[in-house]
Coordinates of C-alpha atoms in Angstrom, one line a residue:
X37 CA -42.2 -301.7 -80.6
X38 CA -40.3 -301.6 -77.5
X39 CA -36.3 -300.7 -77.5
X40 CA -34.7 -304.7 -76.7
X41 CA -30.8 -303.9 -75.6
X42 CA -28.6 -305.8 -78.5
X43 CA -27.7 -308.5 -75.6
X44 CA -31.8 -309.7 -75.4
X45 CA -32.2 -309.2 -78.8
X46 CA -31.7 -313.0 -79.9
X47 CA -34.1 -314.3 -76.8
X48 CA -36.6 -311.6 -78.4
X49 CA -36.5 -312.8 -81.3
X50 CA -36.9 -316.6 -80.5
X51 CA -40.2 -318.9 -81.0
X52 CA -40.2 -319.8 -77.2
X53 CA -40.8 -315.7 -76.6
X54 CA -44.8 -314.8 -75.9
X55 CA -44.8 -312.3 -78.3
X56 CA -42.1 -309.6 -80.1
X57 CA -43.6 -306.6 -78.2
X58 CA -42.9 -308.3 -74.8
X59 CA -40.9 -306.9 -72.8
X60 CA -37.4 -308.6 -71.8
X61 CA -36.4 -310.0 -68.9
X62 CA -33.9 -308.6 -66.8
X63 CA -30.0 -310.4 -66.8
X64 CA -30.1 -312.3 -63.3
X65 CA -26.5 -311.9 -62.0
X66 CA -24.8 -313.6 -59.1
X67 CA -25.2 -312.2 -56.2
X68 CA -21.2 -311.9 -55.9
X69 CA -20.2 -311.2 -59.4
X70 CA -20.5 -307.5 -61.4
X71 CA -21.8 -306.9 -64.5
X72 CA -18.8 -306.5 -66.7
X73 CA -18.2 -303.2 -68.3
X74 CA -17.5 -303.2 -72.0
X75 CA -17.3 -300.8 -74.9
X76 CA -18.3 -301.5 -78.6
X77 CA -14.7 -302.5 -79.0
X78 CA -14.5 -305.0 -76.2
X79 CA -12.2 -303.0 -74.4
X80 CA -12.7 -302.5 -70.5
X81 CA -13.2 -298.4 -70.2
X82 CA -11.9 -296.8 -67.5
X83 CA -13.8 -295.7 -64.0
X84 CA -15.9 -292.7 -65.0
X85 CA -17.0 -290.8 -62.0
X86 CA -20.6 -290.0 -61.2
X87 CA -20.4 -286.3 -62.4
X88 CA -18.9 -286.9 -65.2
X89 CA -21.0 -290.1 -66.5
X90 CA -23.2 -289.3 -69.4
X91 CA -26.5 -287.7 -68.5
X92 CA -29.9 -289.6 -69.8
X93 CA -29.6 -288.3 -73.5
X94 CA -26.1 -289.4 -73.7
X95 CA -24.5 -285.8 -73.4
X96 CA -22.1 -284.9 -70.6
X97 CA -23.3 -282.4 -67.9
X98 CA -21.8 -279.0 -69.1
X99 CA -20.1 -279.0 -65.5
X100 CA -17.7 -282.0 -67.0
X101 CA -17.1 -280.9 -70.2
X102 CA -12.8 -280.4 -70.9
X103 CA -12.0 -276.7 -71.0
X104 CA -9.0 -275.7 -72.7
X105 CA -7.5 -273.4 -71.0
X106 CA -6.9 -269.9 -73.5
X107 CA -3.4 -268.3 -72.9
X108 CA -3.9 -265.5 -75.3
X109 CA -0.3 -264.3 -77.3
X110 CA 1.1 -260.9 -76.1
X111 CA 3.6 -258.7 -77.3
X112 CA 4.9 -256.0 -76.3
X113 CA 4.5 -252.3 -77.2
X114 CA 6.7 -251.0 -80.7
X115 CA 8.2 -248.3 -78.4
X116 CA 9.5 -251.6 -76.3
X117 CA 10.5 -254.0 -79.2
X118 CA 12.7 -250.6 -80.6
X119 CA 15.2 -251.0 -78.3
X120 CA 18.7 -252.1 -79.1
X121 CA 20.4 -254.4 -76.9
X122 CA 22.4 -252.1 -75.6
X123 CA 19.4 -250.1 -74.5
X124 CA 17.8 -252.8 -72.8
X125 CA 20.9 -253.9 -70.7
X126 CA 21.5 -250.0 -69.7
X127 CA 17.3 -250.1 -68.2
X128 CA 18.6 -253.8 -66.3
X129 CA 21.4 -252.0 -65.0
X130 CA 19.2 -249.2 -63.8
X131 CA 16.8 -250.9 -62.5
X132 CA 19.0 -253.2 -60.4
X133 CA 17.7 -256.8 -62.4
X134 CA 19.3 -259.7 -63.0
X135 CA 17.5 -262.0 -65.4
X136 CA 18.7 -265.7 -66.4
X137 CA 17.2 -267.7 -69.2
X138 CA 17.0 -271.5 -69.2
X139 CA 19.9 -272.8 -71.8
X140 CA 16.9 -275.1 -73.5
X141 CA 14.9 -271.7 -73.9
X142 CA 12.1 -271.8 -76.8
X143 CA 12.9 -268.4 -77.5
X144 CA 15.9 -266.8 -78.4
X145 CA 17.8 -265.0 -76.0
X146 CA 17.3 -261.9 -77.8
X147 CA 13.4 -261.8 -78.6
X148 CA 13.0 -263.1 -74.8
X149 CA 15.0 -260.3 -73.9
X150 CA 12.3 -257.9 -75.5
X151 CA 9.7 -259.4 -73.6
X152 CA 11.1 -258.9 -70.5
X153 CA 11.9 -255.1 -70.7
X154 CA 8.6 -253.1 -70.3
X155 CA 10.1 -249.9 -69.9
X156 CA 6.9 -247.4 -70.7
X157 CA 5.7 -244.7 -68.6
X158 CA 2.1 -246.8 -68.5
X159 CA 0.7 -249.6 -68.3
X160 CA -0.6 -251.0 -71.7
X161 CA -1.9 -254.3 -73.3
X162 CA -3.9 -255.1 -70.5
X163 CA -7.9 -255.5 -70.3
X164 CA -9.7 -252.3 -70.4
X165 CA -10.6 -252.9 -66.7
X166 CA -7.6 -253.9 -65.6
X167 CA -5.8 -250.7 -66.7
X168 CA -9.5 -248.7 -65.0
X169 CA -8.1 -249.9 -61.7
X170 CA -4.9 -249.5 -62.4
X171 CA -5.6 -245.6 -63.2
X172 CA -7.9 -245.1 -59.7
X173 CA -4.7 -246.7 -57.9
X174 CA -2.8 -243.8 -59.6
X175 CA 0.4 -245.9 -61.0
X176 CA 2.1 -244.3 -63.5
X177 CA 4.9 -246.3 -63.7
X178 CA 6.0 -250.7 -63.2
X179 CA 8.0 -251.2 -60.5
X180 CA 11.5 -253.0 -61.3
X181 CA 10.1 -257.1 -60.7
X182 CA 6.4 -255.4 -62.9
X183 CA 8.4 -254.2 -65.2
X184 CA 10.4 -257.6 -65.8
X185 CA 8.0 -260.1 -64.3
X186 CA 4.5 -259.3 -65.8
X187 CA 5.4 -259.4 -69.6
X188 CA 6.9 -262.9 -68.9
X189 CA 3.6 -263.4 -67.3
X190 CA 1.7 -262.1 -69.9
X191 CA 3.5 -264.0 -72.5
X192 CA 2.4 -267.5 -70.8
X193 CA 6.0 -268.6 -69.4
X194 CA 6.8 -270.2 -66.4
X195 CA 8.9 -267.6 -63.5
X196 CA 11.0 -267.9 -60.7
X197 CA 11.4 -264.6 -59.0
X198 CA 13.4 -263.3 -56.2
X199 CA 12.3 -260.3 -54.8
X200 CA 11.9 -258.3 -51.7
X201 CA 8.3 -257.6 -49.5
X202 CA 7.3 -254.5 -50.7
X203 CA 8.8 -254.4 -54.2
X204 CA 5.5 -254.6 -55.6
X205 CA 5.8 -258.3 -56.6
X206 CA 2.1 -259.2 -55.9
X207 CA 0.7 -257.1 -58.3
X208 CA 3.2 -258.4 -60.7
X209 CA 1.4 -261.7 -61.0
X210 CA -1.8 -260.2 -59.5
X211 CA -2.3 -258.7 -63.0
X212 CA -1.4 -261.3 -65.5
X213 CA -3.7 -263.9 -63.5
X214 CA -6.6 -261.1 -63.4
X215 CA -6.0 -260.9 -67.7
X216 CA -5.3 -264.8 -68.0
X217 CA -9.2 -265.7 -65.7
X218 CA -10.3 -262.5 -67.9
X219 CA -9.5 -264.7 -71.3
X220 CA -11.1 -268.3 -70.0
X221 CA -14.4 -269.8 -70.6
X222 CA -16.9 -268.7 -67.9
X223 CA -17.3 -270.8 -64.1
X224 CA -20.2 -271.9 -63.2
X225 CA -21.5 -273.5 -60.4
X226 CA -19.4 -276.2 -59.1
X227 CA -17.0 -274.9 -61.6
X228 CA -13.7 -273.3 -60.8
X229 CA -11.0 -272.0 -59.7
X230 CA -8.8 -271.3 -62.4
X231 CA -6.0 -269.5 -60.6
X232 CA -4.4 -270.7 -57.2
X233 CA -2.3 -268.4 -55.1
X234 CA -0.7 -270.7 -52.2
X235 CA 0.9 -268.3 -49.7
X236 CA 2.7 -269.3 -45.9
X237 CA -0.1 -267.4 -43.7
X238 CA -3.2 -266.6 -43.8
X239 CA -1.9 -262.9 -43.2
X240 CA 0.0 -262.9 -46.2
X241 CA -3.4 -264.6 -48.0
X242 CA -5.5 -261.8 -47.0
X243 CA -3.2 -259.5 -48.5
X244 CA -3.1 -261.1 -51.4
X245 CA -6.5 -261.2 -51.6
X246 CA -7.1 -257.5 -51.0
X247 CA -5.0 -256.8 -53.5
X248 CA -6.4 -258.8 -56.4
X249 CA -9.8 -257.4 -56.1
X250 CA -8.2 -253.9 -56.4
X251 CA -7.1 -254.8 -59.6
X252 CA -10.7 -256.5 -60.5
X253 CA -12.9 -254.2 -59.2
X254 CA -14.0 -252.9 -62.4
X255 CA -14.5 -256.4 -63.7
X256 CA -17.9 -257.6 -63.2
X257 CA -16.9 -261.0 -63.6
X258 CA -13.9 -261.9 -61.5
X259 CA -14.9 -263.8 -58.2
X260 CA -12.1 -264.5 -55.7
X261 CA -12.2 -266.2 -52.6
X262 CA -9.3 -266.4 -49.4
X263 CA -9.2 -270.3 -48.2
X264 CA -6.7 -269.9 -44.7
X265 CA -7.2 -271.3 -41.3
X266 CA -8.9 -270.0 -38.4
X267 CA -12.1 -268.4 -40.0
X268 CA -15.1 -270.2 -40.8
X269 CA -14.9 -273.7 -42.9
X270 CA -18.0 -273.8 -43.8
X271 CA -18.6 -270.2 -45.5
X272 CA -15.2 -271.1 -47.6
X273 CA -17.0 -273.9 -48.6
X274 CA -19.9 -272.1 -50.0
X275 CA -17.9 -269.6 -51.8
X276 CA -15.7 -272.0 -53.2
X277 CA -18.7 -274.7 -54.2
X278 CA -20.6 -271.5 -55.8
X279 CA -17.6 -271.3 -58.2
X280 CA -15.1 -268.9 -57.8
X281 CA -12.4 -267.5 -60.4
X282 CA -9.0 -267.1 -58.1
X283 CA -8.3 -268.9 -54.9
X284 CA -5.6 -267.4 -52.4
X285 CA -5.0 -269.9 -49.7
X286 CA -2.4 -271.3 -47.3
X287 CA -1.6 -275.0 -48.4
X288 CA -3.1 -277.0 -44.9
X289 CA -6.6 -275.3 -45.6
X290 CA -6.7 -275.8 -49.6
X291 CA -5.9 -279.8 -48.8
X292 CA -8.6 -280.0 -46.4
X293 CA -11.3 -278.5 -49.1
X294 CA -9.7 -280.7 -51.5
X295 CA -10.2 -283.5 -49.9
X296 CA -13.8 -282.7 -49.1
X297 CA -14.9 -282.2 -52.3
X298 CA -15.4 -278.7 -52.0
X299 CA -13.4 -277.5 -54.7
X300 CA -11.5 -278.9 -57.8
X301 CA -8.1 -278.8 -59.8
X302 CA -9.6 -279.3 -62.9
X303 CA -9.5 -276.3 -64.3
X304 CA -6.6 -274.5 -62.7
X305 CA -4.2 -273.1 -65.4
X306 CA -2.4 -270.2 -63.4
X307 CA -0.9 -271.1 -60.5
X308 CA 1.6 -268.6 -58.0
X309 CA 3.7 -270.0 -54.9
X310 CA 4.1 -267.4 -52.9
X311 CA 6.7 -266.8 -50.2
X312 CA 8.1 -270.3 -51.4
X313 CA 10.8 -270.5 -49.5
X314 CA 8.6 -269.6 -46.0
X315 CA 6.1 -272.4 -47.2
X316 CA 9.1 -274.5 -47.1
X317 CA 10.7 -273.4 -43.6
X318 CA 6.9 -273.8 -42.1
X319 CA 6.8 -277.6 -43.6
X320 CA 4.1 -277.3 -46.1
X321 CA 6.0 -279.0 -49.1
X322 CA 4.1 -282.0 -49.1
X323 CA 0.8 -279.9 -49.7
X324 CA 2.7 -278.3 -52.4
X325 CA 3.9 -281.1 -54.2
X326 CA 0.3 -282.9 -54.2
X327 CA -1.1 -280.1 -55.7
X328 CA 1.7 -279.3 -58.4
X329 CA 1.8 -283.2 -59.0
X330 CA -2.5 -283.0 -59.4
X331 CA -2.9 -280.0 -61.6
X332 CA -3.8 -280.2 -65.2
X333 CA -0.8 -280.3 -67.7
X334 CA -1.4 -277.0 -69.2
X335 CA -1.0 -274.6 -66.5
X336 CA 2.0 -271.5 -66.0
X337 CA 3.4 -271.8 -62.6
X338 CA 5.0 -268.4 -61.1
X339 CA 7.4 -269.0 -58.1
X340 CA 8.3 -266.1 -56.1
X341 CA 10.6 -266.3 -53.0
X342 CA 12.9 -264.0 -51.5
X343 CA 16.1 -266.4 -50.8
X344 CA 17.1 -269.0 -53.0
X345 CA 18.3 -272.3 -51.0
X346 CA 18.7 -275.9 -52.5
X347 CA 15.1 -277.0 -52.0
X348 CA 14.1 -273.7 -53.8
X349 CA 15.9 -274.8 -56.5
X350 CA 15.0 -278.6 -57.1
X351 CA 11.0 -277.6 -56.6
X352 CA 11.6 -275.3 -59.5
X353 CA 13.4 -277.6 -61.5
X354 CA 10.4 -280.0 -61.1
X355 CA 7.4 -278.2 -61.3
X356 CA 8.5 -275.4 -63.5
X357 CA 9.1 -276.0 -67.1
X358 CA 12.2 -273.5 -68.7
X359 CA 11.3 -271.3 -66.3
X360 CA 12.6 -267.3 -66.9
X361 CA 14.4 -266.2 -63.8
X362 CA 14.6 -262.6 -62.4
X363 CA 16.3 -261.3 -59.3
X364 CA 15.6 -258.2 -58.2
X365 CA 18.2 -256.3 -55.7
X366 CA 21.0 -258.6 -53.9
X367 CA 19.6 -262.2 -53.1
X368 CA 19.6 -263.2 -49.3
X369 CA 20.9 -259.9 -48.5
X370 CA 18.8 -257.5 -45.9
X371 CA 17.8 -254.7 -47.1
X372 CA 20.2 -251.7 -47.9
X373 CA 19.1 -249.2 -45.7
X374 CA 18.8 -251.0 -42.3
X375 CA 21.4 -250.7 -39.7
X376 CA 22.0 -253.9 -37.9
X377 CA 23.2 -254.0 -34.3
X378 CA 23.8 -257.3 -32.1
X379 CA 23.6 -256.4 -28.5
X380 CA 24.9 -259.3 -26.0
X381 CA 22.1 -259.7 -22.9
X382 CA 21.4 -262.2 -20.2
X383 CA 18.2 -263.8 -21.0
X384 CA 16.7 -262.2 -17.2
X385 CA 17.7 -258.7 -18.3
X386 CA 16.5 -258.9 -22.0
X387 CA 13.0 -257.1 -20.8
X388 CA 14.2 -254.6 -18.9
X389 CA 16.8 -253.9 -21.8
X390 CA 13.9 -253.7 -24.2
X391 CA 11.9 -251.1 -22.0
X392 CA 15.0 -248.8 -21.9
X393 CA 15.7 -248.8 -25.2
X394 CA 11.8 -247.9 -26.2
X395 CA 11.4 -245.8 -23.4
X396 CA 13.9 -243.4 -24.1
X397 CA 12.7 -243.5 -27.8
X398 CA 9.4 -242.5 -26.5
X399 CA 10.5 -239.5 -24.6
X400 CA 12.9 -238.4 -27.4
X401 CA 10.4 -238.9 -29.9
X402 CA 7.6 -236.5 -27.7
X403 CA 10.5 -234.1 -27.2
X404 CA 10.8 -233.2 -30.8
X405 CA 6.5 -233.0 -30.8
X406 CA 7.8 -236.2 -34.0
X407 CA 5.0 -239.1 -34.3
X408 CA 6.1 -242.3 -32.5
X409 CA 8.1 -244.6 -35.0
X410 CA 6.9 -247.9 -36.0
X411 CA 8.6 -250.7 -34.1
X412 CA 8.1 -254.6 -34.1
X413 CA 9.6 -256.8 -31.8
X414 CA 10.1 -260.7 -32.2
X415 CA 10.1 -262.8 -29.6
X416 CA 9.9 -266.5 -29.5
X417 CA 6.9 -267.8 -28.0
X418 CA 3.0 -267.0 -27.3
X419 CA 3.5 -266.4 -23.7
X420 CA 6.6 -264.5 -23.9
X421 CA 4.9 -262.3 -26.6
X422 CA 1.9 -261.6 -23.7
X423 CA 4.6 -260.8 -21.0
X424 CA 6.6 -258.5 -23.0
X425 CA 3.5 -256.9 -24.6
X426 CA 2.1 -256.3 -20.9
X427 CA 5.6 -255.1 -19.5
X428 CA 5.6 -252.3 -22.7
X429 CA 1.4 -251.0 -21.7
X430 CA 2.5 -251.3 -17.8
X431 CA 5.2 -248.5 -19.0
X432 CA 2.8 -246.3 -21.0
X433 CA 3.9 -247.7 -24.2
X434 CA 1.1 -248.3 -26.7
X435 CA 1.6 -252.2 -27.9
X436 CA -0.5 -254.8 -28.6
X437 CA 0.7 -259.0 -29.0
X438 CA 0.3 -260.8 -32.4
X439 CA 0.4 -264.5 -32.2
X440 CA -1.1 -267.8 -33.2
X441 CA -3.2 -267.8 -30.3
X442 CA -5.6 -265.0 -30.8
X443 CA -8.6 -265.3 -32.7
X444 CA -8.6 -264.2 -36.2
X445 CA -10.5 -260.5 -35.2
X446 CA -8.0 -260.0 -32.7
X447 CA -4.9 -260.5 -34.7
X448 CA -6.7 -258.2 -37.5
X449 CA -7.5 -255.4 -35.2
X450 CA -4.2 -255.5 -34.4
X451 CA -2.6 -255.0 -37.4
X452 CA -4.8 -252.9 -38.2
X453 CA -4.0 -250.7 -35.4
X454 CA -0.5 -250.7 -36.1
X455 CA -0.9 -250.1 -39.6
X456 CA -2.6 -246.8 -38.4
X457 CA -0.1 -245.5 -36.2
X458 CA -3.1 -246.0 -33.2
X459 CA -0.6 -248.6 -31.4
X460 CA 3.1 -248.5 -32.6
X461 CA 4.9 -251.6 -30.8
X462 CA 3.7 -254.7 -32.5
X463 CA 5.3 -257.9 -30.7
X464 CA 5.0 -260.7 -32.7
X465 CA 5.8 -264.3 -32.9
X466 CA 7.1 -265.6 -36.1
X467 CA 3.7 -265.8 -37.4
X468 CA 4.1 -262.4 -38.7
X469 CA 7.5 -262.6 -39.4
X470 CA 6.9 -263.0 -43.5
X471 CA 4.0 -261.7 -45.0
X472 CA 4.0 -258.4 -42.4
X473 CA 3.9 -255.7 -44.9
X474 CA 3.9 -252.2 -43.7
X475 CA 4.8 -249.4 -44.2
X476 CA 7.0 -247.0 -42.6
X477 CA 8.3 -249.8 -40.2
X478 CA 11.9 -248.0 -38.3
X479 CA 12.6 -250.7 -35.8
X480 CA 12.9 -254.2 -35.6
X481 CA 13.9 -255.7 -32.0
X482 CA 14.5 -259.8 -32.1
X483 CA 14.5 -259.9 -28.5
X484 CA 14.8 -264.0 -28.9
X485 CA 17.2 -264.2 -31.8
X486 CA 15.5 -266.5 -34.5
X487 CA 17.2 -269.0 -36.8
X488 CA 17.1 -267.0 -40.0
X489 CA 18.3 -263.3 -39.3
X490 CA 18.5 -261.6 -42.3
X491 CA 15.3 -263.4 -44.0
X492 CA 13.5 -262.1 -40.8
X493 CA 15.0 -258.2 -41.1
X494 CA 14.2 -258.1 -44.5
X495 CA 10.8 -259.5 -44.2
X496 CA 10.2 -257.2 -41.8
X497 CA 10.8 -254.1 -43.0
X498 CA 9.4 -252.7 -45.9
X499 CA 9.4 -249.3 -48.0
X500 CA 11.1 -247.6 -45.5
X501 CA 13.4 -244.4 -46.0
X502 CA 15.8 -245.8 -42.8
X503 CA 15.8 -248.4 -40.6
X504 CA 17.1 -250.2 -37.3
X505 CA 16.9 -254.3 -36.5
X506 CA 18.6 -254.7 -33.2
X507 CA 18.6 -258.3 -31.6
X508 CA 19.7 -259.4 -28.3
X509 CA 21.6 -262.7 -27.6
X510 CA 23.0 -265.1 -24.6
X511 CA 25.0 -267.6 -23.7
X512 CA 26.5 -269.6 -26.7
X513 CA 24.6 -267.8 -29.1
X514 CA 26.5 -264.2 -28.3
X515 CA 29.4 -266.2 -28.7
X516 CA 28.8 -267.7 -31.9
X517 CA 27.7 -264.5 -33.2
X518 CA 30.4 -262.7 -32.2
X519 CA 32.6 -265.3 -34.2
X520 CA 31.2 -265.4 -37.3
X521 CA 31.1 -261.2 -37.3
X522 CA 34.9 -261.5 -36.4
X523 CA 35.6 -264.2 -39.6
X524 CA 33.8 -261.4 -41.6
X525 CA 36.1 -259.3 -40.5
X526 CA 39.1 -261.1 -41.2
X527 CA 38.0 -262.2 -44.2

């Protein structure tokens, strides 16, 4: 006999019915009313999506199936959970960390504080191809944020750190989201991502990037893909539709896949903001807050910035939950080693000024048969980075411009160049200010003196042994400068 739906069953089984094997007649509806939805309770379900509607034998799709995300417990080493509390605040003090724990904190102050300190001379608990890579990259030993930031990490919590470029703060949640994706049920196809790295450029993204698939080399598993403007949209949508394991994107781009379909939230349970405070400054907080406000409830948020204003502050308070705080070195400070010298200029001799300074470098620096130091100069706009950049080659200089307006191969041969030593004046808008990560860096010329100084020095100099930042200023800005160095002074 024929399957009758329970609805048809009592017309079926009526006398004015041909027969009981005949089939039943469909429900005629008006052409303006819907079939009303009900479950076996009489309740009104909610909307089910397509993709996740059950498939012909009543099962869901194993692409819409809840994964739990696994955030596997981690302790540290005995040699580590030995140490006395005076021990541990003599490695803080050495190491230049400041750590704050929220007052509604889980865990006592004092286990927490065992967590934190991973003072070893290797790296342990980690995946046996994590620590592969880690041994071809030839570290022996965490850096101060590693050593405080990855067993927090590692241990599932929530982080808001503050350190500077070059501290080694991206492989410090590089390798607890490469060990958290490593623990997860597999991706498949349409599947993924389960970490999200949002960063302010798509400079700073590459990085990242780069640096993450060091770590997961060895790791057969491990896809990653770099979402950013200005490259190709549709081969980021193929990556990301394929399935992918770690996204590292700038917040504009990830929106626009977002909203496209091309990739999902779903199953993101690791998420880093990094260079939160840039993101800020660059006006990409409402990207931010839809996605922190559309990711899963379980998920660990790390938030790294290098300054700590207000709106710093109230995004962690309302996306991370008792979050563990580390600073490493002096907040909102530049960095130690850089001299800083304010030279007043009129804004028609600020060029010629600029070619004196870096022409007399040049012919010190060939006098003394020394390699040409590393200098990057800000100025404020694309054209004015052209016209200085031409004025430095008309010289004999070797520079090269780096700005918004150059295609994405241009902009990496240039850093790549300078990276090598093969041109050694950058001049760059603010698009490279953050994120510009090199090293040996000695001078930084702001020949347009930007809004945010010291974030800019600091951000622009990196593992340097010494360093100069020299900017030039006109007109009321001189003066103001020269009055809040005077109330220094005084003060």
């Amino acid at each position: 006999m024929s399957y009758v739906p329970p609805h048809l069953r009592a017309a079926a089984a009526s006398p004015n019915h041909r027969n009981a094997t005949a089939k039943p007649q469909a429900q005629t509806l008006e052409p303006d009313r819907k079939a009303p939805l009900t479950s076996r309770n009489g309740t009104t379900p909610a909307f089910v999506p397509p993709g996740r509607r059950p498939n012909a034998a009543g099962q869901q799709p194993k692409s819409a199936v809840a994964l739990e995300p696994v955030f596997e417990p981690w302790r540290p080493s005995d040699r580590v959970l030995s140490l006395t509390s005076e021990q541990i605040e003599e490695v803080q003090m050495r190491l230049n960390v400041d750590v704050t724990v929220a007052s509604d904190s889980l865990l006592p102050l004092h286990l927490l504080n065992l967590l934190l300190i991973w003072y070893t001379s290797s790296y342990t608990c980690l995946h046996s191809s994590i620590m592969k890579d880690i041994t071809l990259h030839e570290y022996t030993r965490p850096t101060p944020i590693q050593a405080q930031a990855m067993p927090v990490a590692l241990s599932g919590r929530d982080l808001l750190g503050c350190a500077e470029t070059g501290s080694g703060k991206t492989a410090a949640f590089s390798i607890p989201m490469i060990q958290h994706c490593l623990a997860q049920p597999p991706i498949c196809r349409g599947n993924g991502p389960l970490a999200l790295v949002l960063a302010p450029t798509r400079e700073l993204a590459q990085q990242i990037e780069k640096e993450v698939k060091a770590f997961s080399r060895s790791s057969e598993t491990i896809k990653t893909a770099v979402v950013v403007g200005g490259t190709n949209m549709s081969e980021q949508k193929y990556e990301l539709r394929a399935g992918v394991h770690i996204v590292v994107a700038t917040p504009g781009r990830f929106i626009d896949h977002l909203q496209q379909g091309n990739t999902s939230l779903s199953r993101i349970s690791f998420v880093v903001l990094d260079e939160a405070d840039r993101m800020l400054d660059m006006g990409f907080e409402p990207q931010i807050r839809e996605v922190m406000q559309s990711l899963p409830k379980k998920h660990q948020t790390l938030l790294f910035s290098a300054t700590m204003p207000v709106e710093i502050e109230t995004l962690a308070q309302e996306y991370l939950c008792t979050p563990v705080q580390i600073k490493v070195g002096k907040v909102s400070s530049p960095t130690a080693n850089v001299s800083q010298i304010l030279e007043k200029v009129t804004d028609s001799d600020k060029i010629d000024r600029l070619l004196s300074l870096l022409v007399e470098e040049a012919s010190h620096t060939e006098n003394s048969s020394h390699c040409h130091p590393l200098t990057v100069v800000f100025v404020e706009r694309k054209a004015r980075c052209d016209e200085v950049a031409e004025a430095l080659v008309a010289q004999g200089l070797h520079a090269v411009a780096l700005h918004g307006g150059r295609n994405q191969s241009e902009r990496e041969a240039a850093l790549n160049n300078f990276r090598k030593g093969t041109t050694n004046i950058l001049v760059a808008t603010d698009v490279a200010s953050r994120g510009l990560d090199v090293t040996g860096v000695a001078h930084v010329i702001n020949l347009d003196l930007p809004k945010f100084l010291v974030a800019q020095i600091r951000k622009s100099i990196s593992d340097v042994e010494s360093g100069n930042t020299i900017a030039f200023a006109s007109g009321k800005t001189a003066r103001k400068k020269e009055r809040e160095a005077a109330a220094k002074c005084t003060a």
